[in-house]
Amino acid sequence: DAMVIQNPRYQVTQFGKPVTLSCSQTLNHNVMYWYQQKSSQAPKLLFHYYDKDFNNEADTPDNFQSRRPNTSFCFLDIRSPGLGDAAMYLCATSREERGYNEQFFGPGTRLTVL
Amino acid sequence: AQSVTQLDSQVPVFEEAPVELRCNYSSSVSVYLFWYVQYPNQGLQLLLKYLSGSTLVKGINGFEAEFNKSQTSFHLRKPSVHISDTAEYFCAVSDDSGYALNFGKGTSLLVTP
């Protein structure tokens, strides 16, 4: 089945130690998103790629970076994780169609910062 | 900017009872509205969406929602809930760019026997 895959499902890192989360998709969608969801809160968009074009949300900290080497893969890099970055990170994809984008979500990676 | 408000943070309900989860939106332009469900430690799954046309939208797992433009609402309903419906439910609206989803704060549905 076509799907959005996130690895790992659970990631533990140390304060200040760089960490990379990965997302892959078999849907061949041209748009990929990264959301941050803190406990008991709504998902918050960090950035998205439209093909190779990177679009950063205005309030996304510089500590968060992203790479999309090809259509199928997208990475979230946290350069120096702080305790406040502990959250669920959700990857989503969409294919632009008639002005709206139905987003398909992966299962998420839960990040713990020690 | 487009936004949604979910009026109830928690909704407890008995099994086989009907339920309504409320969502109001604010927008000055045409909207695309969505309901997602999130089970513990999982991603979001699309329940249903309103793009245009019929105001009554049917989704998966027996859920439906009604788009009401005059009341700017998009409430989610199910006539008879199951224990397995216990989850977090998010209402979302597509923003002006058509890319980002603006989510409500979520409603926790707790179904008990």
mmCIF file with all atom_site columns, C-alpha atoms in Angstrom:
data_model
loop_
_atom_site.group_PDB
_atom_site.id
_atom_site.type_symbol
_atom_site.label_atom_id
_atom_site.label_alt_id
_atom_site.label_comp_id
_atom_site.label_asym_id
_atom_site.label_entity_id
_atom_site.label_seq_id
_atom_site.pdbx_PDB_ins_code
_atom_site.Cartn_x
_atom_site.Cartn_y
_atom_site.Cartn_z
_atom_site.occupancy
_atom_site.B_iso_or_equiv
_atom_site.pdbx_formal_charge
_atom_site.auth_seq_id
_atom_site.auth_comp_id
_atom_site.auth_asym_id
_atom_site.auth_atom_id
_atom_site.pdbx_PDB_model_num
ATOM 1   C CA . ASP A 1 1   ? 0.000   0.000  0.000  1.00 0.00 ? 1   ASP A CA 1
ATOM 2   C CA . ALA A 1 2   ? 1.093   3.526  -0.730 1.00 0.00 ? 2   ALA A CA 1
ATOM 3   C CA . MET A 1 3   ? 2.062   5.239  2.465  1.00 0.00 ? 3   MET A CA 1
ATOM 4   C CA . VAL A 1 4   ? 4.107   7.693  4.491  1.00 0.00 ? 4   VAL A CA 1
ATOM 5   C CA . ILE A 1 5   ? 6.817   6.100  6.612  1.00 0.00 ? 5   ILE A CA 1
ATOM 6   C CA . GLN A 1 6   ? 8.675   7.700  9.478  1.00 0.00 ? 6   GLN A CA 1
ATOM 7   C CA . ASN A 1 7   ? 11.782  6.354  11.131 1.00 0.00 ? 7   ASN A CA 1
ATOM 8   C CA . PRO A 1 8   ? 12.455  5.890  13.885 1.00 0.00 ? 8   PRO A CA 1
ATOM 9   C CA . ARG A 1 9   ? 9.108   5.847  15.723 1.00 0.00 ? 9   ARG A CA 1
ATOM 10  C CA . TYR A 1 10  ? 10.834  6.770  18.963 1.00 0.00 ? 10  TYR A CA 1
ATOM 11  C CA . GLN A 1 11  ? 14.053  8.766  19.209 1.00 0.00 ? 11  GLN A CA 1
ATOM 12  C CA . VAL A 1 12  ? 15.966  9.696  22.339 1.00 0.00 ? 12  VAL A CA 1
ATOM 13  C CA . THR A 1 13  ? 18.700  12.297 22.191 1.00 0.00 ? 13  THR A CA 1
ATOM 14  C CA . GLN A 1 14  ? 20.711  14.345 24.611 1.00 0.00 ? 14  GLN A CA 1
ATOM 15  C CA . PHE A 1 15  ? 20.436  18.042 25.177 1.00 0.00 ? 15  PHE A CA 1
ATOM 16  C CA . GLY A 1 16  ? 22.427  19.767 22.443 1.00 0.00 ? 16  GLY A CA 1
ATOM 17  C CA . LYS A 1 17  ? 23.202  16.616 20.443 1.00 0.00 ? 17  LYS A CA 1
ATOM 18  C CA . PRO A 1 18  ? 22.129  16.897 16.798 1.00 0.00 ? 18  PRO A CA 1
ATOM 19  C CA . VAL A 1 19  ? 19.407  14.539 15.681 1.00 0.00 ? 19  VAL A CA 1
ATOM 20  C CA . THR A 1 20  ? 17.863  13.670 12.323 1.00 0.00 ? 20  THR A CA 1
ATOM 21  C CA . LEU A 1 21  ? 14.383  12.319 11.740 1.00 0.00 ? 21  LEU A CA 1
ATOM 22  C CA . SER A 1 22  ? 13.472  10.756 8.441  1.00 0.00 ? 22  SER A CA 1
ATOM 23  C CA . CYS A 1 23  ? 10.359  10.492 6.333  1.00 0.00 ? 23  CYS A CA 1
ATOM 24  C CA . SER A 1 24  ? 9.759   8.586  3.145  1.00 0.00 ? 24  SER A CA 1
ATOM 25  C CA . GLN A 1 25  ? 6.719   8.221  0.934  1.00 0.00 ? 25  GLN A CA 1
ATOM 26  C CA . THR A 1 26  ? 5.544   5.881  -1.772 1.00 0.00 ? 26  THR A CA 1
ATOM 27  C CA . LEU A 1 27  ? 2.681   8.152  -2.857 1.00 0.00 ? 27  LEU A CA 1
ATOM 28  C CA . ASN A 1 28  ? 4.814   10.142 -5.303 1.00 0.00 ? 28  ASN A CA 1
ATOM 29  C CA . HIS A 1 29  ? 3.416   13.361 -3.878 1.00 0.00 ? 29  HIS A CA 1
ATOM 30  C CA . ASN A 1 30  ? 5.196   16.562 -4.726 1.00 0.00 ? 30  ASN A CA 1
ATOM 31  C CA . VAL A 1 31  ? 4.606   18.341 -1.409 1.00 0.00 ? 31  VAL A CA 1
ATOM 32  C CA . MET A 1 32  ? 6.063   17.193 1.914  1.00 0.00 ? 32  MET A CA 1
ATOM 33  C CA . TYR A 1 33  ? 5.511   18.766 5.325  1.00 0.00 ? 33  TYR A CA 1
ATOM 34  C CA . TRP A 1 34  ? 6.950   18.612 8.808  1.00 0.00 ? 34  TRP A CA 1
ATOM 35  C CA . TYR A 1 35  ? 4.772   19.338 11.806 1.00 0.00 ? 35  TYR A CA 1
ATOM 36  C CA . GLN A 1 36  ? 5.660   19.570 15.473 1.00 0.00 ? 36  GLN A CA 1
ATOM 37  C CA . GLN A 1 37  ? 3.054   18.400 17.963 1.00 0.00 ? 37  GLN A CA 1
ATOM 38  C CA . LYS A 1 38  ? 3.688   18.975 21.632 1.00 0.00 ? 38  LYS A CA 1
ATOM 39  C CA . SER A 1 39  ? 1.782   17.097 24.278 1.00 0.00 ? 39  SER A CA 1
ATOM 40  C CA . SER A 1 40  ? -1.966  17.791 24.204 1.00 0.00 ? 40  SER A CA 1
ATOM 41  C CA . GLN A 1 41  ? -1.566  20.416 21.498 1.00 0.00 ? 41  GLN A CA 1
ATOM 42  C CA . ALA A 1 42  ? -2.464  20.725 17.856 1.00 0.00 ? 42  ALA A CA 1
ATOM 43  C CA . PRO A 1 43  ? 0.149   20.003 15.201 1.00 0.00 ? 43  PRO A CA 1
ATOM 44  C CA . LYS A 1 44  ? 2.109   23.084 14.184 1.00 0.00 ? 44  LYS A CA 1
ATOM 45  C CA . LEU A 1 45  ? 3.604   23.395 10.729 1.00 0.00 ? 45  LEU A CA 1
ATOM 46  C CA . LEU A 1 46  ? 7.373   23.899 10.722 1.00 0.00 ? 46  LEU A CA 1
ATOM 47  C CA . PHE A 1 47  ? 8.005   23.956 6.968  1.00 0.00 ? 47  PHE A CA 1
ATOM 48  C CA . HIS A 1 48  ? 7.103   22.311 3.713  1.00 0.00 ? 48  HIS A CA 1
ATOM 49  C CA . TYR A 1 49  ? 8.695   21.466 0.382  1.00 0.00 ? 49  TYR A CA 1
ATOM 50  C CA . TYR A 1 50  ? 6.890   22.055 -2.869 1.00 0.00 ? 50  TYR A CA 1
ATOM 51  C CA . ASP A 1 51  ? 9.008   19.852 -5.096 1.00 0.00 ? 51  ASP A CA 1
ATOM 52  C CA . LYS A 1 52  ? 12.481  21.176 -4.286 1.00 0.00 ? 52  LYS A CA 1
ATOM 53  C CA . ASP A 1 53  ? 11.314  24.578 -3.119 1.00 0.00 ? 53  ASP A CA 1
ATOM 54  C CA . PHE A 1 54  ? 11.671  24.982 0.628  1.00 0.00 ? 54  PHE A CA 1
ATOM 55  C CA . ASN A 1 55  ? 9.070   27.041 2.492  1.00 0.00 ? 55  ASN A CA 1
ATOM 56  C CA . ASN A 1 56  ? 9.806   27.912 6.086  1.00 0.00 ? 56  ASN A CA 1
ATOM 57  C CA . GLU A 1 57  ? 7.111   29.099 8.472  1.00 0.00 ? 57  GLU A CA 1
ATOM 58  C CA . ALA A 1 58  ? 7.918   32.515 9.896  1.00 0.00 ? 58  ALA A CA 1
ATOM 59  C CA . ASP A 1 59  ? 8.096   31.358 13.509 1.00 0.00 ? 59  ASP A CA 1
ATOM 60  C CA . THR A 1 60  ? 10.079  28.145 12.962 1.00 0.00 ? 60  THR A CA 1
ATOM 61  C CA . PRO A 1 61  ? 13.316  28.386 14.983 1.00 0.00 ? 61  PRO A CA 1
ATOM 62  C CA . ASP A 1 62  ? 16.627  28.340 13.109 1.00 0.00 ? 62  ASP A CA 1
ATOM 63  C CA . ASN A 1 63  ? 17.505  25.242 15.117 1.00 0.00 ? 63  ASN A CA 1
ATOM 64  C CA . PHE A 1 64  ? 15.233  23.287 12.772 1.00 0.00 ? 64  PHE A CA 1
ATOM 65  C CA . GLN A 1 65  ? 16.414  22.511 9.261  1.00 0.00 ? 65  GLN A CA 1
ATOM 66  C CA . SER A 1 66  ? 15.194  20.226 6.535  1.00 0.00 ? 66  SER A CA 1
ATOM 67  C CA . ARG A 1 67  ? 16.514  18.428 3.489  1.00 0.00 ? 67  ARG A CA 1
ATOM 68  C CA . ARG A 1 68  ? 14.746  16.796 0.608  1.00 0.00 ? 68  ARG A CA 1
ATOM 69  C CA . PRO A 1 69  ? 17.259  14.934 -1.545 1.00 0.00 ? 69  PRO A CA 1
ATOM 70  C CA . ASN A 1 70  ? 14.599  13.447 -3.821 1.00 0.00 ? 70  ASN A CA 1
ATOM 71  C CA . THR A 1 71  ? 10.828  13.141 -4.199 1.00 0.00 ? 71  THR A CA 1
ATOM 72  C CA . SER A 1 72  ? 10.549  10.212 -1.832 1.00 0.00 ? 72  SER A CA 1
ATOM 73  C CA . PHE A 1 73  ? 12.612  11.344 1.145  1.00 0.00 ? 73  PHE A CA 1
ATOM 74  C CA . CYS A 1 74  ? 12.570  14.289 3.508  1.00 0.00 ? 74  CYS A CA 1
ATOM 75  C CA . PHE A 1 75  ? 14.663  14.807 6.649  1.00 0.00 ? 75  PHE A CA 1
ATOM 76  C CA . LEU A 1 76  ? 14.213  16.978 9.708  1.00 0.00 ? 76  LEU A CA 1
ATOM 77  C CA . ASP A 1 77  ? 17.457  18.060 11.362 1.00 0.00 ? 77  ASP A CA 1
ATOM 78  C CA . ILE A 1 78  ? 17.477  19.532 14.831 1.00 0.00 ? 78  ILE A CA 1
ATOM 79  C CA . ARG A 1 79  ? 20.901  21.070 15.258 1.00 0.00 ? 79  ARG A CA 1
ATOM 80  C CA . SER A 1 80  ? 20.947  21.539 19.025 1.00 0.00 ? 80  SER A CA 1
ATOM 81  C CA . PRO A 1 81  ? 17.877  20.017 20.663 1.00 0.00 ? 81  PRO A CA 1
ATOM 82  C CA . GLY A 1 82  ? 16.608  21.659 23.799 1.00 0.00 ? 82  GLY A CA 1
ATOM 83  C CA . LEU A 1 83  ? 14.237  20.254 26.361 1.00 0.00 ? 83  LEU A CA 1
ATOM 84  C CA . GLY A 1 84  ? 11.463  22.273 24.745 1.00 0.00 ? 84  GLY A CA 1
ATOM 85  C CA . ASP A 1 85  ? 11.904  20.403 21.482 1.00 0.00 ? 85  ASP A CA 1
ATOM 86  C CA . ALA A 1 86  ? 10.575  17.180 22.960 1.00 0.00 ? 86  ALA A CA 1
ATOM 87  C CA . ALA A 1 87  ? 7.486   16.450 20.911 1.00 0.00 ? 87  ALA A CA 1
ATOM 88  C CA . MET A 1 88  ? 5.895   14.236 18.300 1.00 0.00 ? 88  MET A CA 1
ATOM 89  C CA . TYR A 1 89  ? 7.132   15.120 14.825 1.00 0.00 ? 89  TYR A CA 1
ATOM 90  C CA . LEU A 1 90  ? 4.726   14.379 12.023 1.00 0.00 ? 90  LEU A CA 1
ATOM 91  C CA . CYS A 1 91  ? 5.561   14.127 8.362  1.00 0.00 ? 91  CYS A CA 1
ATOM 92  C CA . ALA A 1 92  ? 2.828   14.597 5.794  1.00 0.00 ? 92  ALA A CA 1
ATOM 93  C CA . THR A 1 93  ? 2.569   14.601 2.017  1.00 0.00 ? 93  THR A CA 1
ATOM 94  C CA . SER A 1 94  ? 0.133   15.947 -0.516 1.00 0.00 ? 94  SER A CA 1
ATOM 95  C CA . ARG A 1 95  ? -0.365  16.334 -4.214 1.00 0.00 ? 95  ARG A CA 1
ATOM 96  C CA . GLU A 1 96  ? -1.607  19.733 -5.192 1.00 0.00 ? 96  GLU A CA 1
ATOM 97  C CA . GLU A 1 97  ? -4.964  19.338 -6.791 1.00 0.00 ? 97  GLU A CA 1
ATOM 98  C CA . ARG A 1 98  ? -7.491  22.001 -7.703 1.00 0.00 ? 98  ARG A CA 1
ATOM 99  C CA . GLY A 1 99  ? -6.173  24.473 -5.174 1.00 0.00 ? 99  GLY A CA 1
ATOM 100 C CA . TYR A 1 100 ? -6.280  22.302 -2.105 1.00 0.00 ? 100 TYR A CA 1
ATOM 101 C CA . ASN A 1 101 ? -3.946  19.777 -0.651 1.00 0.00 ? 101 ASN A CA 1
ATOM 102 C CA . GLU A 1 102 ? -5.252  16.733 1.136  1.00 0.00 ? 102 GLU A CA 1
ATOM 103 C CA . GLN A 1 103 ? -2.501  15.754 3.457  1.00 0.00 ? 103 GLN A CA 1
ATOM 104 C CA . PHE A 1 104 ? -1.535  12.186 4.296  1.00 0.00 ? 104 PHE A CA 1
ATOM 105 C CA . PHE A 1 105 ? 0.282   11.747 7.573  1.00 0.00 ? 105 PHE A CA 1
ATOM 106 C CA . GLY A 1 106 ? 2.894   9.312  8.723  1.00 0.00 ? 106 GLY A CA 1
ATOM 107 C CA . PRO A 1 107 ? 2.759   7.673  12.165 1.00 0.00 ? 107 PRO A CA 1
ATOM 108 C CA . GLY A 1 108 ? 5.090   10.225 13.690 1.00 0.00 ? 108 GLY A CA 1
ATOM 109 C CA . THR A 1 109 ? 8.399   10.139 15.559 1.00 0.00 ? 109 THR A CA 1
ATOM 110 C CA . ARG A 1 110 ? 8.282   10.839 19.266 1.00 0.00 ? 110 ARG A CA 1
ATOM 111 C CA . LEU A 1 111 ? 11.410  12.713 20.282 1.00 0.00 ? 111 LEU A CA 1
ATOM 112 C CA . THR A 1 112 ? 12.649  12.668 23.864 1.00 0.00 ? 112 THR A CA 1
ATOM 113 C CA . VAL A 1 113 ? 15.422  15.055 24.908 1.00 0.00 ? 113 VAL A CA 1
ATOM 114 C CA . LEU A 1 114 ? 17.384  14.112 28.029 1.00 0.00 ? 114 LEU A CA 1
ATOM 115 C CA . ALA B 2 1   ? -5.898  34.128 8.340  1.00 0.00 ? 1   ALA B CA 1
ATOM 116 C CA . GLN B 2 2   ? -8.176  31.142 8.447  1.00 0.00 ? 2   GLN B CA 1
ATOM 117 C CA . SER B 2 3   ? -8.612  29.414 11.777 1.00 0.00 ? 3   SER B CA 1
ATOM 118 C CA . VAL B 2 4   ? -10.811 26.900 13.547 1.00 0.00 ? 4   VAL B CA 1
ATOM 119 C CA . THR B 2 5   ? -12.073 26.720 17.097 1.00 0.00 ? 5   THR B CA 1
ATOM 120 C CA . GLN B 2 6   ? -12.978 23.463 18.741 1.00 0.00 ? 6   GLN B CA 1
ATOM 121 C CA . LEU B 2 7   ? -15.320 24.339 21.526 1.00 0.00 ? 7   LEU B CA 1
ATOM 122 C CA . ASP B 2 8   ? -14.880 21.258 23.688 1.00 0.00 ? 8   ASP B CA 1
ATOM 123 C CA . SER B 2 9   ? -11.531 19.995 24.891 1.00 0.00 ? 9   SER B CA 1
ATOM 124 C CA . GLN B 2 10  ? -13.005 16.755 26.239 1.00 0.00 ? 10  GLN B CA 1
ATOM 125 C CA . VAL B 2 11  ? -16.212 14.893 25.441 1.00 0.00 ? 11  VAL B CA 1
ATOM 126 C CA . PRO B 2 12  ? -17.109 11.863 27.563 1.00 0.00 ? 12  PRO B CA 1
ATOM 127 C CA . VAL B 2 13  ? -19.837 9.637  26.168 1.00 0.00 ? 13  VAL B CA 1
ATOM 128 C CA . PHE B 2 14  ? -21.239 6.190  26.800 1.00 0.00 ? 14  PHE B CA 1
ATOM 129 C CA . GLU B 2 15  ? -20.876 3.435  24.253 1.00 0.00 ? 15  GLU B CA 1
ATOM 130 C CA . GLU B 2 16  ? -23.664 3.331  21.639 1.00 0.00 ? 16  GLU B CA 1
ATOM 131 C CA . ALA B 2 17  ? -24.707 6.908  22.433 1.00 0.00 ? 17  ALA B CA 1
ATOM 132 C CA . PRO B 2 18  ? -24.636 9.635  19.765 1.00 0.00 ? 18  PRO B CA 1
ATOM 133 C CA . VAL B 2 19  ? -21.897 12.246 19.814 1.00 0.00 ? 19  VAL B CA 1
ATOM 134 C CA . GLU B 2 20  ? -21.257 15.660 18.296 1.00 0.00 ? 20  GLU B CA 1
ATOM 135 C CA . LEU B 2 21  ? -17.861 17.331 18.283 1.00 0.00 ? 21  LEU B CA 1
ATOM 136 C CA . ARG B 2 22  ? -18.085 21.019 17.549 1.00 0.00 ? 22  ARG B CA 1
ATOM 137 C CA . CYS B 2 23  ? -15.916 23.070 15.236 1.00 0.00 ? 23  CYS B CA 1
ATOM 138 C CA . ASN B 2 24  ? -16.303 26.675 14.119 1.00 0.00 ? 24  ASN B CA 1
ATOM 139 C CA . TYR B 2 25  ? -14.164 28.321 11.502 1.00 0.00 ? 25  TYR B CA 1
ATOM 140 C CA . SER B 2 26  ? -13.288 31.871 10.588 1.00 0.00 ? 26  SER B CA 1
ATOM 141 C CA . SER B 2 27  ? -12.543 32.721 7.023  1.00 0.00 ? 27  SER B CA 1
ATOM 142 C CA . SER B 2 28  ? -13.261 35.443 4.548  1.00 0.00 ? 28  SER B CA 1
ATOM 143 C CA . VAL B 2 29  ? -12.787 33.234 1.538  1.00 0.00 ? 29  VAL B CA 1
ATOM 144 C CA . SER B 2 30  ? -13.801 29.803 0.357  1.00 0.00 ? 30  SER B CA 1
ATOM 145 C CA . VAL B 2 31  ? -12.681 27.145 2.767  1.00 0.00 ? 31  VAL B CA 1
ATOM 146 C CA . TYR B 2 32  ? -11.654 23.570 2.705  1.00 0.00 ? 32  TYR B CA 1
ATOM 147 C CA . LEU B 2 33  ? -12.433 21.857 5.991  1.00 0.00 ? 33  LEU B CA 1
ATOM 148 C CA . PHE B 2 34  ? -11.181 18.591 7.395  1.00 0.00 ? 34  PHE B CA 1
ATOM 149 C CA . TRP B 2 35  ? -11.609 16.327 10.394 1.00 0.00 ? 35  TRP B CA 1
ATOM 150 C CA . TYR B 2 36  ? -8.706  14.137 11.441 1.00 0.00 ? 36  TYR B CA 1
ATOM 151 C CA . VAL B 2 37  ? -8.527  11.465 14.137 1.00 0.00 ? 37  VAL B CA 1
ATOM 152 C CA . GLN B 2 38  ? -5.402  10.638 16.117 1.00 0.00 ? 38  GLN B CA 1
ATOM 153 C CA . TYR B 2 39  ? -5.095  7.486  18.177 1.00 0.00 ? 39  TYR B CA 1
ATOM 154 C CA . PRO B 2 40  ? -2.474  7.423  20.961 1.00 0.00 ? 40  PRO B CA 1
ATOM 155 C CA . ASN B 2 41  ? 1.092   7.619  19.677 1.00 0.00 ? 41  ASN B CA 1
ATOM 156 C CA . GLN B 2 42  ? -0.019  7.562  16.067 1.00 0.00 ? 42  GLN B CA 1
ATOM 157 C CA . GLY B 2 43  ? -0.245  9.996  13.195 1.00 0.00 ? 43  GLY B CA 1
ATOM 158 C CA . LEU B 2 44  ? -3.348  11.714 11.949 1.00 0.00 ? 44  LEU B CA 1
ATOM 159 C CA . GLN B 2 45  ? -5.908  9.886  9.828  1.00 0.00 ? 45  GLN B CA 1
ATOM 160 C CA . LEU B 2 46  ? -8.364  11.753 7.652  1.00 0.00 ? 46  LEU B CA 1
ATOM 161 C CA . LEU B 2 47  ? -11.983 11.128 8.679  1.00 0.00 ? 47  LEU B CA 1
ATOM 162 C CA . LEU B 2 48  ? -13.674 13.362 6.123  1.00 0.00 ? 48  LEU B CA 1
ATOM 163 C CA . LYS B 2 49  ? -13.334 16.577 4.190  1.00 0.00 ? 49  LYS B CA 1
ATOM 164 C CA . TYR B 2 50  ? -15.496 19.350 2.792  1.00 0.00 ? 50  TYR B CA 1
ATOM 165 C CA . LEU B 2 51  ? -14.334 20.922 -0.435 1.00 0.00 ? 51  LEU B CA 1
ATOM 166 C CA . SER B 2 52  ? -17.559 22.041 -2.097 1.00 0.00 ? 52  SER B CA 1
ATOM 167 C CA . GLY B 2 53  ? -21.003 20.758 -3.052 1.00 0.00 ? 53  GLY B CA 1
ATOM 168 C CA . SER B 2 54  ? -23.222 18.868 -0.641 1.00 0.00 ? 54  SER B CA 1
ATOM 169 C CA . THR B 2 55  ? -23.048 20.296 2.855  1.00 0.00 ? 55  THR B CA 1
ATOM 170 C CA . LEU B 2 56  ? -23.423 16.873 4.461  1.00 0.00 ? 56  LEU B CA 1
ATOM 171 C CA . VAL B 2 57  ? -20.185 14.977 4.223  1.00 0.00 ? 57  VAL B CA 1
ATOM 172 C CA . LYS B 2 58  ? -19.844 11.318 5.064  1.00 0.00 ? 58  LYS B CA 1
ATOM 173 C CA . GLY B 2 59  ? -16.556 9.881  6.202  1.00 0.00 ? 59  GLY B CA 1
ATOM 174 C CA . ILE B 2 60  ? -15.000 6.709  7.461  1.00 0.00 ? 60  ILE B CA 1
ATOM 175 C CA . ASN B 2 61  ? -15.984 4.748  10.564 1.00 0.00 ? 61  ASN B CA 1
ATOM 176 C CA . GLY B 2 62  ? -19.589 6.011  10.423 1.00 0.00 ? 62  GLY B CA 1
ATOM 177 C CA . PHE B 2 63  ? -18.739 9.675  10.995 1.00 0.00 ? 63  PHE B CA 1
ATOM 178 C CA . GLU B 2 64  ? -20.346 12.558 9.153  1.00 0.00 ? 64  GLU B CA 1
ATOM 179 C CA . ALA B 2 65  ? -20.128 16.324 9.298  1.00 0.00 ? 65  ALA B CA 1
ATOM 180 C CA . GLU B 2 66  ? -22.291 19.178 8.142  1.00 0.00 ? 66  GLU B CA 1
ATOM 181 C CA . PHE B 2 67  ? -20.921 22.373 6.658  1.00 0.00 ? 67  PHE B CA 1
ATOM 182 C CA . ASN B 2 68  ? -23.018 25.324 7.758  1.00 0.00 ? 68  ASN B CA 1
ATOM 183 C CA . LYS B 2 69  ? -21.915 28.532 6.100  1.00 0.00 ? 69  LYS B CA 1
ATOM 184 C CA . SER B 2 70  ? -24.323 30.829 7.946  1.00 0.00 ? 70  SER B CA 1
ATOM 185 C CA . GLN B 2 71  ? -23.118 29.543 11.316 1.00 0.00 ? 71  GLN B CA 1
ATOM 186 C CA . THR B 2 72  ? -19.522 29.042 10.130 1.00 0.00 ? 72  THR B CA 1
ATOM 187 C CA . SER B 2 73  ? -19.565 25.578 11.624 1.00 0.00 ? 73  SER B CA 1
ATOM 188 C CA . PHE B 2 74  ? -18.404 22.112 10.636 1.00 0.00 ? 74  PHE B CA 1
ATOM 189 C CA . HIS B 2 75  ? -19.552 19.821 13.432 1.00 0.00 ? 75  HIS B CA 1
ATOM 190 C CA . LEU B 2 76  ? -18.680 16.141 13.456 1.00 0.00 ? 76  LEU B CA 1
ATOM 191 C CA . ARG B 2 77  ? -21.326 13.579 14.376 1.00 0.00 ? 77  ARG B CA 1
ATOM 192 C CA . LYS B 2 78  ? -21.720 9.875  14.871 1.00 0.00 ? 78  LYS B CA 1
ATOM 193 C CA . PRO B 2 79  ? -25.086 8.286  15.762 1.00 0.00 ? 79  PRO B CA 1
ATOM 194 C CA . SER B 2 80  ? -23.624 5.473  17.862 1.00 0.00 ? 80  SER B CA 1
ATOM 195 C CA . VAL B 2 81  ? -20.071 5.422  19.173 1.00 0.00 ? 81  VAL B CA 1
ATOM 196 C CA . HIS B 2 82  ? -17.855 2.472  19.990 1.00 0.00 ? 82  HIS B CA 1
ATOM 197 C CA . ILE B 2 83  ? -15.119 2.063  22.567 1.00 0.00 ? 83  ILE B CA 1
ATOM 198 C CA . SER B 2 84  ? -12.655 2.058  19.673 1.00 0.00 ? 84  SER B CA 1
ATOM 199 C CA . ASP B 2 85  ? -13.660 5.632  18.782 1.00 0.00 ? 85  ASP B CA 1
ATOM 200 C CA . THR B 2 86  ? -11.778 6.859  21.838 1.00 0.00 ? 86  THR B CA 1
ATOM 201 C CA . ALA B 2 87  ? -9.167  9.206  20.366 1.00 0.00 ? 87  ALA B CA 1
ATOM 202 C CA . GLU B 2 88  ? -8.234  12.831 19.763 1.00 0.00 ? 88  GLU B CA 1
ATOM 203 C CA . TYR B 2 89  ? -10.161 14.574 17.000 1.00 0.00 ? 89  TYR B CA 1
ATOM 204 C CA . PHE B 2 90  ? -8.838  17.596 15.153 1.00 0.00 ? 90  PHE B CA 1
ATOM 205 C CA . CYS B 2 91  ? -10.737 19.984 12.961 1.00 0.00 ? 91  CYS B CA 1
ATOM 206 C CA . ALA B 2 92  ? -8.611  21.779 10.372 1.00 0.00 ? 92  ALA B CA 1
ATOM 207 C CA . VAL B 2 93  ? -8.960  24.418 7.693  1.00 0.00 ? 93  VAL B CA 1
ATOM 208 C CA . SER B 2 94  ? -6.763  24.898 4.678  1.00 0.00 ? 94  SER B CA 1
ATOM 209 C CA . ASP B 2 95  ? -5.100  28.292 4.696  1.00 0.00 ? 95  ASP B CA 1
ATOM 210 C CA . ASP B 2 96  ? -4.970  30.876 1.944  1.00 0.00 ? 96  ASP B CA 1
ATOM 211 C CA . SER B 2 97  ? -1.959  29.271 0.304  1.00 0.00 ? 97  SER B CA 1
ATOM 212 C CA . GLY B 2 98  ? -3.775  25.979 0.040  1.00 0.00 ? 98  GLY B CA 1
ATOM 213 C CA . TYR B 2 99  ? -0.818  24.191 1.609  1.00 0.00 ? 99  TYR B CA 1
ATOM 214 C CA . ALA B 2 100 ? -0.813  24.591 5.351  1.00 0.00 ? 100 ALA B CA 1
ATOM 215 C CA . LEU B 2 101 ? -3.507  23.169 7.539  1.00 0.00 ? 101 LEU B CA 1
ATOM 216 C CA . ASN B 2 102 ? -4.511  25.232 10.537 1.00 0.00 ? 102 ASN B CA 1
ATOM 217 C CA . PHE B 2 103 ? -5.639  22.844 13.222 1.00 0.00 ? 103 PHE B CA 1
ATOM 218 C CA . GLY B 2 104 ? -7.942  23.375 16.152 1.00 0.00 ? 104 GLY B CA 1
ATOM 219 C CA . LYS B 2 105 ? -6.702  22.446 19.599 1.00 0.00 ? 105 LYS B CA 1
ATOM 220 C CA . GLY B 2 106 ? -8.392  19.064 19.427 1.00 0.00 ? 106 GLY B CA 1
ATOM 221 C CA . THR B 2 107 ? -11.228 17.328 21.235 1.00 0.00 ? 107 THR B CA 1
ATOM 222 C CA . SER B 2 108 ? -10.546 14.251 23.284 1.00 0.00 ? 108 SER B CA 1
ATOM 223 C CA . LEU B 2 109 ? -13.398 11.772 22.862 1.00 0.00 ? 109 LEU B CA 1
ATOM 224 C CA . LEU B 2 110 ? -13.630 9.241  25.651 1.00 0.00 ? 110 LEU B CA 1
ATOM 225 C CA . VAL B 2 111 ? -16.099 6.405  25.147 1.00 0.00 ? 111 VAL B CA 1
ATOM 226 C CA . THR B 2 112 ? -16.915 4.297  28.193 1.00 0.00 ? 112 THR B CA 1
ATOM 227 C CA . PRO B 2 113 ? -19.029 1.162  28.576 1.00 0.00 ? 113 PRO B CA 1
#
